Amino acid sequence: MKEARGGEAIVDIDDGNPNEDGEQEAAREGGKAVVYIESRSPKKGGEQARRILSFGNTYKIPKRQRTNFTWMQTLLLSYQSLGVVYGDIGTSPLYVFSSITLRNPAEEDILGILSLIFWTLTMLGLIKYVVTVLHADDHGEGGTFALYSLLRQNIHFKGKMIMPSTRLDSDINLRYHSKGSGLQSKAQKFLEKNSIAQIVITVIVLLGTCMVIGDGALTPAISVLSAVQGIQSRSSKITQDIVVILSVVILLILFLFQRYGTSKVSFSFSPMMLLWFGFTASIGVYNIIKFYPSVLKALSPHYIYYYFARNHTKGWELLGSIALCITGAEAMFADLGHFNKNAIQLAFSTLVYPALILAYAGEAAFLIKNPEKISTAFYSSVPEPIFWPMFVVATLAAIVASQALISASFSIIRQSMALGYFPRVTMRHTSDKYEGQVYSPEVNYFLMIACILLTVGFKGGAEIGNAFGVAVIWVMLITTFLMAVVMLVIWETNVFLVLLFLMVFIGIEGVYMTSLLHKVSQGGWVPFAISAFFLVITLSWTYGRSKKSEYEAVKKMDSVEFNQLVACSTRVSGICFFCTDLIHGIPPIVRHYVQHVSSLRKVMVFVTVRILPVRSVLPEERFLVAKLGSEGVYRCLVQYGYMDKHSMEGEEYIASVVSSLKEIAEDAQESEMLDSALNSGAMFVLGRIILQASQSSGWWRHFVINNLYRFLQKNFRSTVATLRIPPRKILQVGMVYEI
């Protein structure tokens, strides 16, 4: 039952018995919204709709417009992005040629390798990411979870391994909700109905997330090691153990510096990267002129054919090393939330891309005349007078290279945590200006320990390069797949163009992956091990959370039972906020609470913190309030986007909720009751739910629920810590859910 007339949006909410899709209908026109609450009362013997003003006057506030950056702001962000986004891909000349194990390569070999590097950077870096993928941002947020968020905004995901969707029709009115065409394509209808396809997409997204975290541990290790190894080319007294120790010290400093935030890091690191790109491009031009002026003829792709014709299987095996030239391209997308699309595109197109081509071309020109020095290609190609300045700049740039994936790891963990796919960890905002800049101590220290173990364990050998290449290409393959789904379902791109996109980029990345697969036993197992570790966490957490939601949906109280419970309970003064995940119905924890306490506050507000698959929810869209059937009982939906801060601290928060409730009060007496309850004090009741697999469950469910999920629930942050509710106002009620 829904209609709109006279500027009022009419909503039908069935609190006790939600409809089949579990959706509440809402729209917003003319500045106010009206809600119908259906309350089934046995005394009246039928359904009675009551019209109540909801949502409050905050909906009369005009919408905020999308932020438009000036050219000066875009240039400044482009400059800052050098210190966060482009450190990884920018320092790849340090180790690409030196990773290629080709003895005394001929001129055709060097030109073929340079041609492969150029076309890989052009096709994957420029065309795939800068031209295409960056346009699939979720209102400024990037990464695999941003693509997943776009899909969930347009497709109703459901299934046993998927966090339940709390999507309402009113979500389309949110400022940061993706606006589709409104026409359901065949692909969208297929995904809506096929829960298996939804589960496959979800698992692929989680795998991509875990691979990015693995990349975050491998990038600092290989970048710093490659930079520090340069001193071995000038001094035979420097052993590999000394290189490893120096690398570990640098890595410790880098990770301890993370607490100061991305903004401070980028302002410190951006000058270093600007200097790095200037040095490498200049040295590249010098080497081209001095050693082989016609080296840029390798831009013709026919040299790739000559390379494979000469080297056959060996040439294919070396593709894993050549793939290292594109490391860090994913950071352009994953770190999008720290800056903006135009800034990242501008920096890559005008500075990073040309500088990389000149740097690789300069190394190739040097190697054509000095093929025996391929194992130390970068430092050997540096002119003697500027070697030590270049070594210092390279070491600083390697430190910067690590920053891109560390920042991306923080962002992607936060996104997955907000959407319910990762246990709660500490997330600190490090910038008041840019909301996407966050820092997680737990994630930071995990990456630090993993990175140091990899550095010490592999000691700078080829294994770490193999591991790095596998992680990079797998993340790219996952992004390509998700991007194709977004193009087909959301952009409604012509199916032939989607197939062309898949064929080209799956073809390129697939060839590189086949080369890297035979190196799994030579270090390539590392990213899979890290990913498996995090997949166990994410899948166990997701499974447990989904089972908890299923249990509450089945065991919830309907309006008849709840009204009887309220009528039989003693009402005491004050306000009680019951925190629940349920949008429809009353959670079973309320039944449990009343059985043991035998009383209820005069004002009860069922608060549901609703994390939407959108980047941000405006303050004026934060609260949705409505009455339930019994006197003094209300429901309040508190809505956040996955990049918003969550806080219920301070008396102002409680007062703002009460103020919203007073706006839907029917008379002065109800308003006085709310004021009196506010003056008497408020408390928050939270359920401490313990899941327990039933005796009839199989061994697998017993292991996941009773061991893995319960371990994660005990050792990660609780809901109380995440929502930042004042401790003196909290009452926790324990209850066992037998699954």
XYZ file of C-alpha atoms in Angstrom:
739
model
C 0.000 0.000 0.000
C 1.822 3.078 -1.136
C 0.965 6.225 -2.941
C 2.046 9.827 -3.241
C -0.169 12.833 -3.292
C 0.022 16.514 -2.567
C 3.753 16.489 -2.035
C 3.581 13.780 0.630
C 5.409 10.480 0.250
C 3.341 7.668 1.729
C 5.097 4.628 3.175
C 3.634 1.298 4.243
C 5.742 -0.463 6.877
C 4.530 -3.828 8.141
C 6.419 -4.039 11.404
C 5.275 -7.443 12.488
C 4.985 -9.236 9.171
C 7.179 -7.836 6.406
C 6.281 -8.478 2.821
C 7.995 -11.179 0.783
C 10.841 -8.958 -0.336
C 11.231 -7.445 3.110
C 11.162 -3.911 1.724
C 9.830 -0.666 3.100
C 8.663 1.808 0.533
C 9.641 5.428 0.804
C 9.982 8.413 -1.398
C 10.672 12.004 -0.766
C 8.848 14.770 -2.516
C 7.924 18.251 -1.475
C 10.071 18.201 1.658
C 8.213 15.831 4.011
C 7.448 12.152 4.324
C 4.503 10.331 5.868
C 4.662 6.787 7.217
C 1.911 4.190 7.592
C 2.536 1.693 10.379
C 0.421 -1.441 10.159
C -0.368 -2.722 13.630
C -2.268 -6.008 13.841
C -4.295 -5.938 17.037
C -6.374 -8.960 18.147
C -8.913 -6.638 19.765
C -9.684 -4.883 16.507
C -9.517 -8.105 14.520
C -8.059 -6.570 11.385
C -5.403 -4.422 9.828
C -5.490 -0.764 10.673
C -3.182 1.805 9.130
C -2.170 4.830 11.097
C -0.751 7.876 9.370
C 2.109 9.435 11.272
C 4.590 12.080 10.211
C 8.045 10.565 10.139
C 11.676 11.293 9.409
C 11.558 14.818 10.799
C 12.155 18.291 9.472
C 15.748 17.482 8.593
C 14.412 16.214 5.286
C 13.495 19.794 4.453
C 17.194 20.687 4.281
C 18.277 21.077 0.641
C 20.458 18.371 -0.815
C 24.199 18.865 -0.800
C 25.694 19.061 -4.235
C 28.639 16.984 -5.390
C 31.949 18.626 -4.517
C 33.500 20.321 -7.528
C 37.254 20.732 -7.299
C 38.955 23.729 -8.866
C 41.970 23.283 -11.110
C 44.252 24.362 -8.293
C 42.723 21.809 -5.913
C 42.995 19.092 -8.566
C 46.646 19.971 -9.198
C 47.341 19.882 -5.466
C 45.659 16.481 -5.116
C 47.587 15.244 -8.171
C 50.786 16.309 -6.454
C 49.747 14.583 -3.223
C 48.807 11.402 -5.090
C 52.437 11.001 -6.155
C 53.342 10.260 -2.553
C 50.602 7.688 -1.940
C 49.314 6.192 -5.187
C 52.285 6.084 -7.546
C 55.149 4.971 -5.372
C 54.654 1.299 -6.261
C 54.330 1.502 -10.028
C 56.793 4.403 -10.133
C 59.650 2.415 -8.579
C 59.154 -0.710 -10.712
C 62.212 0.199 -12.896
C 64.301 -0.747 -9.860
C 63.649 -4.462 -10.279
C 61.995 -5.346 -13.623
C 65.040 -5.780 -15.859
C 67.164 -7.150 -12.994
C 64.504 -9.853 -12.376
C 64.872 -11.175 -15.946
C 67.217 -14.164 -15.962
C 68.384 -14.054 -19.569
C 72.103 -14.572 -20.141
C 73.738 -12.147 -22.545
C 70.507 -11.011 -24.203
C 70.752 -9.840 -27.798
C 69.483 -6.500 -29.100
C 66.235 -8.131 -30.313
C 65.642 -9.563 -26.843
C 66.040 -6.194 -25.122
C 63.841 -4.446 -27.683
C 61.198 -7.171 -27.311
C 61.194 -6.846 -23.519
C 60.900 -3.042 -23.791
C 58.014 -3.443 -26.237
C 56.239 -5.786 -23.817
C 56.751 -3.297 -20.975
C 55.441 -0.377 -23.060
C 52.301 -2.160 -24.227
C 51.606 -3.607 -20.780
C 51.791 -0.138 -19.224
C 49.676 1.301 -22.038
C 46.967 -1.371 -22.169
C 46.653 -2.119 -18.446
C 47.815 1.084 -16.786
C 46.508 3.729 -19.181
C 43.556 2.189 -21.037
C 42.185 -0.262 -18.464
C 42.639 1.658 -15.225
C 42.938 5.365 -16.087
C 40.463 5.436 -18.977
C 37.978 2.746 -17.873
C 38.112 1.421 -14.320
C 38.447 4.792 -12.560
C 35.024 5.729 -13.964
C 33.445 2.875 -11.966
C 33.991 4.646 -8.658
C 31.307 4.630 -5.975
C 30.960 8.411 -5.564
C 34.701 8.851 -5.250
C 35.520 5.549 -3.543
C 37.495 2.870 -5.380
C 38.659 -0.727 -4.998
C 37.019 -4.112 -5.352
C 34.478 -3.321 -2.636
C 33.437 -0.133 -4.405
C 32.558 -2.245 -7.462
C 30.721 -4.680 -5.200
C 28.889 -1.785 -3.564
C 27.697 -0.552 -6.960
C 26.333 -4.013 -7.718
C 24.556 -4.292 -4.356
C 22.920 -0.904 -4.849
C 21.305 -2.211 -8.031
C 20.847 -5.920 -7.269
C 19.101 -7.486 -4.279
C 21.761 -9.929 -3.045
C 20.623 -12.916 -1.031
C 22.030 -16.287 -0.081
C 23.537 -18.249 2.794
C 27.021 -16.749 2.451
C 25.882 -13.185 1.832
C 25.161 -10.577 4.466
C 21.393 -9.934 4.314
C 20.382 -6.868 2.374
C 18.399 -4.235 4.247
C 17.610 -2.343 1.081
C 14.615 -0.044 1.069
C 13.046 1.590 -1.964
C 13.747 4.927 -0.305
C 17.497 4.314 -0.684
C 17.356 5.571 -4.253
C 16.780 9.066 -2.823
C 20.066 9.054 -0.908
C 22.628 11.505 -2.221
C 25.358 8.903 -2.668
C 23.204 6.077 -3.953
C 23.966 4.970 -7.502
C 21.219 6.090 -9.882
C 20.548 3.446 -12.530
C 18.465 3.769 -15.645
C 15.518 2.027 -14.001
C 15.357 -0.574 -16.756
C 16.301 -4.050 -15.624
C 18.573 -5.674 -18.139
C 18.536 -9.421 -18.703
C 21.845 -9.682 -16.863
C 20.442 -7.843 -13.853
C 17.345 -10.049 -13.762
C 19.565 -13.120 -13.977
C 21.695 -11.981 -11.026
C 18.603 -11.018 -9.011
C 17.254 -14.569 -9.273
C 20.481 -16.574 -9.187
C 21.813 -16.801 -5.626
C 24.718 -19.017 -6.744
C 25.972 -16.290 -9.092
C 25.700 -13.789 -6.237
C 27.718 -16.045 -3.935
C 30.385 -16.494 -6.637
C 30.667 -12.713 -7.060
C 30.868 -12.229 -3.283
C 33.615 -14.832 -2.858
C 35.562 -13.318 -5.777
C 35.306 -9.896 -4.112
C 36.548 -11.317 -0.809
C 39.412 -13.065 -2.615
C 40.353 -9.793 -4.310
C 40.294 -8.037 -0.953
C 42.591 -10.649 0.565
C 44.953 -10.452 -2.421
C 45.242 -6.674 -2.000
C 46.193 -7.183 1.649
C 48.800 -9.725 0.549
C 50.049 -7.178 -1.960
C 50.315 -4.705 0.916
C 52.730 -7.043 2.694
C 54.808 -7.868 -0.395
C 55.192 -4.379 -1.896
C 57.256 -2.868 0.946
C 59.495 -5.930 1.080
C 60.438 -6.030 -2.609
C 60.632 -2.244 -3.046
C 62.932 -1.563 -0.095
C 65.108 -4.615 -0.779
C 65.564 -3.643 -4.431
C 66.600 -0.120 -3.473
C 69.034 -1.122 -0.742
C 70.651 -3.811 -2.921
C 72.055 -0.998 -5.059
C 74.963 -0.515 -2.668
C 76.161 -4.040 -3.447
C 76.936 -2.944 -7.009
C 79.466 -0.436 -5.629
C 80.945 -2.304 -2.659
C 81.813 -5.992 -2.427
C 82.019 -5.675 1.367
C 78.276 -5.256 1.646
C 76.818 -8.731 2.204
C 73.223 -9.802 1.656
C 72.685 -10.041 5.419
C 73.590 -6.367 5.811
C 71.131 -5.503 3.026
C 68.377 -7.440 4.828
C 69.102 -5.733 8.174
C 69.040 -2.263 6.594
C 65.788 -3.127 4.825
C 64.154 -4.272 8.067
C 65.153 -1.031 9.834
C 63.667 1.057 7.002
C 60.471 -1.000 7.028
C 60.061 -0.546 10.786
C 60.348 3.238 10.415
C 57.850 3.207 7.546
C 55.142 1.269 9.403
C 55.589 3.235 12.627
C 55.120 6.438 10.613
C 51.670 5.331 9.417
C 49.917 6.582 12.555
C 50.407 10.184 11.405
C 47.976 9.684 8.541
C 47.887 9.663 4.754
C 47.774 13.450 4.442
C 51.005 14.026 6.372
C 52.601 11.029 4.683
C 51.674 12.291 1.207
C 52.980 15.797 1.851
C 56.253 14.294 3.070
C 56.539 11.722 0.289
C 55.276 13.660 -2.722
C 58.471 15.764 -3.076
C 60.496 12.553 -2.997
C 58.443 10.998 -5.812
C 58.566 14.179 -7.869
C 62.333 14.104 -7.510
C 62.358 10.373 -8.371
C 60.373 10.780 -11.581
C 62.547 13.732 -12.557
C 65.765 11.764 -11.957
C 64.669 8.570 -13.721
C 63.260 10.401 -16.751
C 66.400 12.530 -17.089
C 68.730 9.540 -16.743
C 66.568 7.693 -19.265
C 66.924 10.487 -21.823
C 70.684 10.613 -21.157
C 71.091 6.867 -21.709
C 68.952 6.916 -24.863
C 71.092 9.654 -26.408
C 74.394 8.132 -25.273
C 73.869 4.419 -25.928
C 71.075 3.786 -28.453
C 69.075 6.775 -29.788
C 66.729 4.592 -31.844
C 65.622 2.477 -28.877
C 62.081 3.926 -29.004
C 61.470 1.929 -32.162
C 60.625 -0.857 -29.686
C 57.236 0.804 -29.268
C 56.253 -1.128 -32.379
C 54.579 -4.373 -31.208
C 56.286 -6.499 -33.882
C 59.357 -6.652 -31.616
C 57.234 -8.734 -29.231
C 56.885 -11.306 -32.005
C 60.675 -11.346 -32.536
C 61.178 -11.828 -28.788
C 58.992 -14.952 -28.610
C 60.331 -16.271 -31.906
C 63.844 -16.196 -30.462
C 63.164 -17.381 -26.906
C 60.122 -19.692 -27.187
C 59.348 -21.286 -23.779
C 62.026 -19.274 -22.005
C 60.420 -16.071 -23.243
C 57.064 -17.185 -21.873
C 58.593 -18.060 -18.478
C 60.134 -14.582 -18.242
C 56.718 -12.919 -18.584
C 56.322 -13.292 -14.816
C 59.253 -10.912 -14.321
C 58.039 -8.480 -16.993
C 54.636 -8.367 -15.242
C 56.317 -6.531 -12.361
C 56.270 -3.358 -14.509
C 52.536 -2.965 -13.821
C 52.709 -3.465 -10.047
C 50.812 -0.722 -8.304
C 48.283 -0.078 -11.072
C 45.545 -1.437 -8.799
C 46.527 1.199 -6.210
C 45.253 3.889 -8.585
C 41.771 2.448 -8.085
C 42.056 1.213 -4.514
C 43.381 4.585 -3.245
C 40.777 6.590 -5.134
C 38.956 7.540 -1.918
C 42.057 9.342 -0.621
C 42.032 11.774 -3.552
C 39.752 12.084 -6.588
C 39.469 10.591 -10.052
C 40.629 13.642 -12.010
C 43.705 14.121 -9.841
C 44.838 10.508 -10.274
C 44.185 10.557 -14.028
C 46.064 13.832 -14.435
C 49.110 12.657 -12.469
C 49.416 9.378 -14.372
C 48.825 10.753 -17.864
C 51.083 13.802 -17.640
C 53.930 12.673 -15.375
C 54.013 9.047 -14.231
C 53.375 7.312 -17.569
C 55.876 9.388 -19.664
C 58.537 9.151 -16.938
C 58.197 5.360 -16.756
C 58.500 4.944 -20.532
C 61.652 7.095 -20.599
C 63.143 5.242 -17.598
C 62.608 1.797 -19.156
C 63.783 2.987 -22.558
C 66.964 4.356 -20.976
C 67.683 1.067 -19.226
C 67.060 -0.824 -22.482
C 69.418 1.472 -24.396
C 72.130 0.859 -21.780
C 71.601 -2.930 -21.832
C 71.826 -3.137 -25.623
C 75.444 -2.000 -25.252
C 76.041 -3.715 -21.886
C 73.947 -6.925 -21.891
C 76.087 -8.619 -19.240
C 74.873 -6.104 -16.623
C 71.194 -7.053 -16.817
C 71.199 -8.397 -13.220
C 72.034 -4.887 -11.941
C 70.383 -2.989 -14.784
C 69.015 0.003 -12.904
C 72.006 1.008 -10.804
C 74.501 0.083 -13.529
C 72.732 2.447 -15.930
C 73.048 5.370 -13.499
C 75.978 7.657 -14.458
C 78.840 7.391 -11.961
C 78.834 11.058 -10.762
C 75.252 10.886 -9.553
C 75.165 7.308 -8.263
C 75.018 8.124 -4.535
C 72.431 10.914 -4.875
C 70.404 8.505 -6.994
C 70.798 5.762 -4.398
C 69.405 8.061 -1.695
C 66.497 9.127 -3.922
C 65.804 5.488 -4.892
C 65.740 4.376 -1.254
C 63.344 7.182 -0.344
C 61.182 6.357 -3.374
C 61.088 2.686 -2.344
C 59.755 3.745 1.046
C 57.072 5.744 -0.751
C 56.273 2.723 -2.955
C 55.227 0.820 0.108
C 52.730 3.519 1.062
C 50.338 2.930 -1.856
C 49.352 -0.614 -0.889
C 49.461 0.072 2.845
C 46.906 2.878 2.396
C 44.870 0.663 0.059
C 44.821 -2.091 2.704
C 43.416 0.310 5.306
C 40.699 1.495 2.917
C 39.627 -1.923 1.699
C 39.493 -3.415 5.216
C 37.306 -0.528 6.294
C 34.935 -1.004 3.371
C 34.623 -4.752 3.941
C 34.137 -4.224 7.680
C 31.362 -1.671 7.122
C 29.478 -4.031 4.815
C 29.711 -6.832 7.391
C 32.332 -9.019 5.713
C 35.203 -8.519 8.155
C 35.419 -8.471 11.974
C 35.628 -5.060 13.589
C 39.077 -3.537 13.972
C 40.136 -0.052 15.065
C 39.717 2.562 12.347
C 40.994 6.077 13.015
C 40.295 9.035 10.761
C 43.557 10.854 10.141
C 42.162 13.820 8.247
C 39.252 16.170 8.910
C 39.388 17.375 5.314
C 39.379 14.053 3.437
C 37.022 11.516 5.052
C 38.511 8.533 3.205
C 41.891 8.785 4.931
C 42.016 6.198 7.733
C 44.533 4.226 9.763
C 44.139 0.861 11.481
C 46.767 -0.086 14.093
C 45.898 -3.805 13.953
C 46.126 -4.011 10.159
C 49.279 -1.890 10.163
C 51.107 -4.126 12.639
C 50.003 -7.297 10.873
C 51.421 -5.962 7.597
C 54.604 -4.887 9.373
C 55.213 -8.331 10.882
C 54.351 -10.147 7.639
C 56.578 -7.834 5.622
C 59.568 -8.267 7.925
C 59.147 -12.063 7.965
C 59.074 -12.099 4.149
C 62.147 -9.879 3.954
C 64.143 -12.016 6.376
C 62.799 -15.318 5.036
C 63.507 -14.744 1.339
C 66.589 -12.540 1.894
C 66.067 -10.660 -1.345
C 65.962 -13.761 -3.545
C 63.918 -14.259 -6.710
C 61.142 -15.899 -4.661
C 59.850 -12.573 -3.362
C 59.522 -11.273 -6.925
C 57.567 -14.380 -7.924
C 55.225 -13.933 -4.972
C 54.746 -10.270 -5.820
C 53.898 -10.959 -9.459
C 51.284 -13.589 -8.587
C 49.490 -11.220 -6.180
C 49.486 -8.347 -8.680
C 48.056 -10.313 -11.611
C 45.381 -12.074 -9.548
C 44.060 -8.744 -8.246
C 43.953 -7.419 -11.816
C 42.045 -10.463 -13.073
C 39.455 -10.051 -10.320
C 39.048 -6.341 -11.100
C 38.581 -7.147 -14.804
C 35.845 -9.665 -14.027
C 33.973 -7.344 -11.637
C 34.358 -4.443 -14.042
C 32.735 -6.484 -16.813
C 29.762 -7.246 -14.529
C 29.410 -3.542 -13.673
C 29.546 -2.598 -17.366
C 26.888 -5.169 -18.220
C 24.505 -4.686 -15.288
C 24.871 -1.040 -14.230
C 26.238 0.816 -17.243
C 24.185 -1.417 -19.576
C 27.063 -1.409 -22.054
C 26.592 -3.224 -25.338
C 27.321 -6.900 -24.742
C 29.814 -6.999 -27.634
C 31.855 -4.182 -26.042
C 31.801 -6.030 -22.715
C 33.024 -9.195 -24.429
C 35.738 -7.169 -26.183
C 36.821 -5.715 -22.823
C 36.966 -9.214 -21.311
C 38.762 -10.777 -24.260
C 41.469 -8.089 -24.386
C 42.262 -7.758 -20.696
C 41.602 -11.336 -19.581
C 43.786 -12.325 -22.541
C 46.695 -10.093 -21.479
C 46.454 -10.825 -17.761
C 45.742 -14.510 -18.367
C 48.961 -14.943 -20.366
C 50.950 -13.349 -17.562
C 49.190 -15.577 -15.024
C 50.039 -18.772 -16.922
C 53.682 -17.735 -16.790
C 53.518 -17.128 -13.055
C 51.720 -20.375 -12.183
C 54.841 -22.465 -12.663
C 56.535 -20.277 -10.035
C 54.063 -21.138 -7.275
C 56.573 -23.473 -5.656
C 59.276 -20.780 -5.977
C 57.645 -18.159 -3.760
C 54.379 -17.787 -5.644
C 52.606 -19.617 -2.822
C 52.991 -16.641 -0.460
C 50.071 -14.481 -1.715
C 47.849 -17.568 -1.756
C 48.822 -18.340 1.854
C 48.092 -14.768 2.982
C 44.826 -14.759 1.037
C 43.807 -18.128 2.506
C 44.440 -16.781 6.016
C 42.213 -13.749 5.448
C 39.609 -15.745 3.518
C 39.160 -18.020 6.537
C 38.508 -14.903 8.631
C 36.126 -13.226 6.179
C 34.157 -16.346 5.243
C 33.832 -17.510 8.863
C 32.700 -14.075 9.979
C 30.275 -13.711 7.065
C 28.809 -17.168 7.614
C 28.309 -16.592 11.352
C 26.744 -13.168 10.834
C 24.385 -14.473 8.170
C 23.279 -17.345 10.448
C 22.666 -14.876 13.275
C 20.477 -12.762 10.977
C 18.564 -15.843 9.802
C 17.889 -16.890 13.405
C 16.615 -13.447 14.394
C 14.393 -13.252 11.315
C 12.713 -16.556 12.282
C 12.536 -16.013 16.069
C 11.541 -12.338 16.041
C 8.433 -11.201 17.922
C 5.380 -10.139 15.989
C 3.293 -7.129 16.996
C 0.660 -9.209 18.833
C 3.198 -10.914 21.106
C 5.059 -7.652 21.675
C 1.913 -5.710 22.630
C 1.006 -8.426 25.142
C 4.547 -8.298 26.558
C 4.367 -4.519 26.996
C 0.917 -4.720 28.612
C 2.148 -7.245 31.189
C 5.341 -5.360 32.074
C 5.917 -2.647 34.660
C 6.805 0.680 33.019
C 9.470 2.797 34.750
C 10.604 6.316 33.898
C 13.390 6.947 31.395
C 14.373 6.029 27.861
C 15.704 2.686 26.734
C 17.449 2.293 23.384
C 17.343 -1.340 22.232
C 20.073 -1.830 19.626
C 19.150 -4.460 17.050
C 20.107 -5.514 13.540
C 16.476 -6.149 12.625
C 14.622 -3.591 10.543
C 11.359 -5.565 10.543
C 9.935 -7.045 13.736
C 11.134 -7.119 17.351
C 14.347 -9.034 18.137
C 14.120 -12.141 20.374
C 16.548 -10.547 22.840
C 13.663 -8.295 24.011
C 11.645 -11.343 25.097
C 14.709 -12.624 26.928
C 15.307 -9.219 28.561
C 11.739 -8.802 29.886
C 11.650 -12.372 31.249
C 14.590 -11.541 33.521
C 14.010 -7.840 34.291
C 10.169 -7.781 34.298
C 10.042 -4.067 33.525
C 10.360 -1.669 30.617
C 11.128 2.036 30.353
C 8.254 4.360 29.529
C 9.943 5.243 26.260
C 11.487 2.418 24.223
C 13.330 3.081 20.989
C 14.455 0.182 18.803
C 17.615 1.456 17.153
C 18.939 -0.237 14.055
C 22.295 0.941 12.778
C 22.003 0.397 9.066
C 25.203 0.314 7.011
C 24.283 1.073 3.432
C 26.307 -0.005 0.400
C 26.920 3.650 -0.441
C 29.915 5.864 0.193
C 28.245 8.283 2.603
C 24.860 9.267 4.029
C 24.166 12.958 4.485
C 23.404 14.196 8.038
C 19.871 15.093 6.971
C 19.378 11.498 5.768
C 20.809 9.937 8.931
C 17.641 9.225 10.957
C 14.366 7.534 10.033
C 11.922 7.429 12.967
C 8.410 6.012 13.323
C 5.940 4.810 15.944
C 5.189 1.205 16.742
C 1.826 -0.001 17.978
C 2.196 0.384 21.758
C 2.345 3.676 23.629
C 5.852 5.056 24.049
C 7.428 2.559 21.629
C 9.303 3.803 18.577
C 11.683 2.634 15.911
C 14.742 4.581 14.744
C 16.918 3.674 11.776
C 20.382 5.240 11.993
C 21.930 5.149 8.532
C 25.637 5.290 7.673
C 27.600 4.838 4.500
C 30.683 2.632 4.542
C 32.973 5.682 4.717
C 31.078 7.455 7.540
C 32.134 7.768 11.168
C 29.886 5.908 13.645
C 29.262 7.595 16.978
C 26.475 7.681 19.575
C 28.496 9.667 22.099
C 27.256 12.642 24.069
C 23.932 13.871 25.357
C 23.452 15.685 22.064
C 22.963 12.388 20.257
C 20.195 11.262 22.632
C 18.608 14.707 22.518
C 18.625 14.681 18.702
C 16.799 11.332 18.629
C 14.217 12.582 21.128
C 13.799 15.760 19.097
C 13.053 13.646 16.022
C 10.524 11.610 18.029
C 8.785 14.785 19.230
C 8.266 15.807 15.615
C 6.012 12.778 15.108
C 4.220 13.204 18.439
C 0.440 13.297 18.048
C -0.220 15.751 20.897
C 1.389 17.858 23.614
C 0.987 15.082 26.178
C 3.190 12.750 24.138
C 5.828 15.476 23.799
C 5.798 16.021 27.569
C 6.214 12.262 28.110
C 9.311 12.277 25.864
C 10.808 15.277 27.688
C 10.146 13.681 31.059
C 11.757 10.414 29.942
C 14.784 12.317 28.656
C 15.234 14.078 32.008
C 14.965 10.731 33.843
C 17.942 9.330 31.979
C 18.670 6.971 29.126
C 20.350 3.630 28.694
C 21.372 1.450 25.760
C 20.569 -2.260 25.820
C 22.768 -4.398 23.599
C 22.547 -8.105 23.063
C 25.676 -10.145 23.646
C 24.764 -12.962 21.284
C 26.614 -16.270 21.414
C 26.077 -18.598 18.480
C 26.088 -22.323 19.121
C 25.672 -25.036 16.530
C 22.891 -27.473 17.367
C 23.551 -31.173 17.959
C 21.972 -32.018 14.622
C 24.442 -29.802 12.743
C 27.291 -31.371 10.836
C 30.923 -31.262 11.923
C 31.723 -28.420 9.515
C 29.071 -26.078 10.973
C 30.188 -27.045 14.493
C 33.776 -26.130 13.651
C 32.968 -22.815 11.928
C 30.352 -21.568 14.423
C 31.672 -22.923 17.728
C 35.349 -22.344 17.031
C 36.193 -19.902 14.229
C 33.301 -17.451 14.511
C 33.284 -17.485 18.307
C 37.048 -16.871 18.381
C 36.652 -13.868 16.058
C 33.744 -12.543 18.110
C 35.755 -12.715 21.343
C 39.033 -11.304 20.066
C 37.973 -8.506 17.728
C 36.267 -5.238 18.661
C 32.694 -5.400 19.912
C 29.698 -3.472 18.639
C 29.899 -1.261 21.725
C 33.421 -0.144 20.899
C 32.551 0.390 17.236
C 29.452 2.508 17.893
C 31.201 4.503 20.625
C 28.313 4.423 23.100
C 29.077 5.944 26.543
C 30.074 2.947 28.751
C 28.072 4.130 31.802
C 24.868 3.992 29.741
C 25.281 0.412 28.465
C 23.489 -2.709 29.630
C 24.495 -5.918 27.874
C 22.117 -8.877 27.823
C 23.569 -12.272 26.981
C 21.682 -14.857 24.962
C 22.618 -18.096 23.215
C 21.339 -18.660 19.681
C 21.292 -22.344 18.815
C 21.836 -22.541 15.063
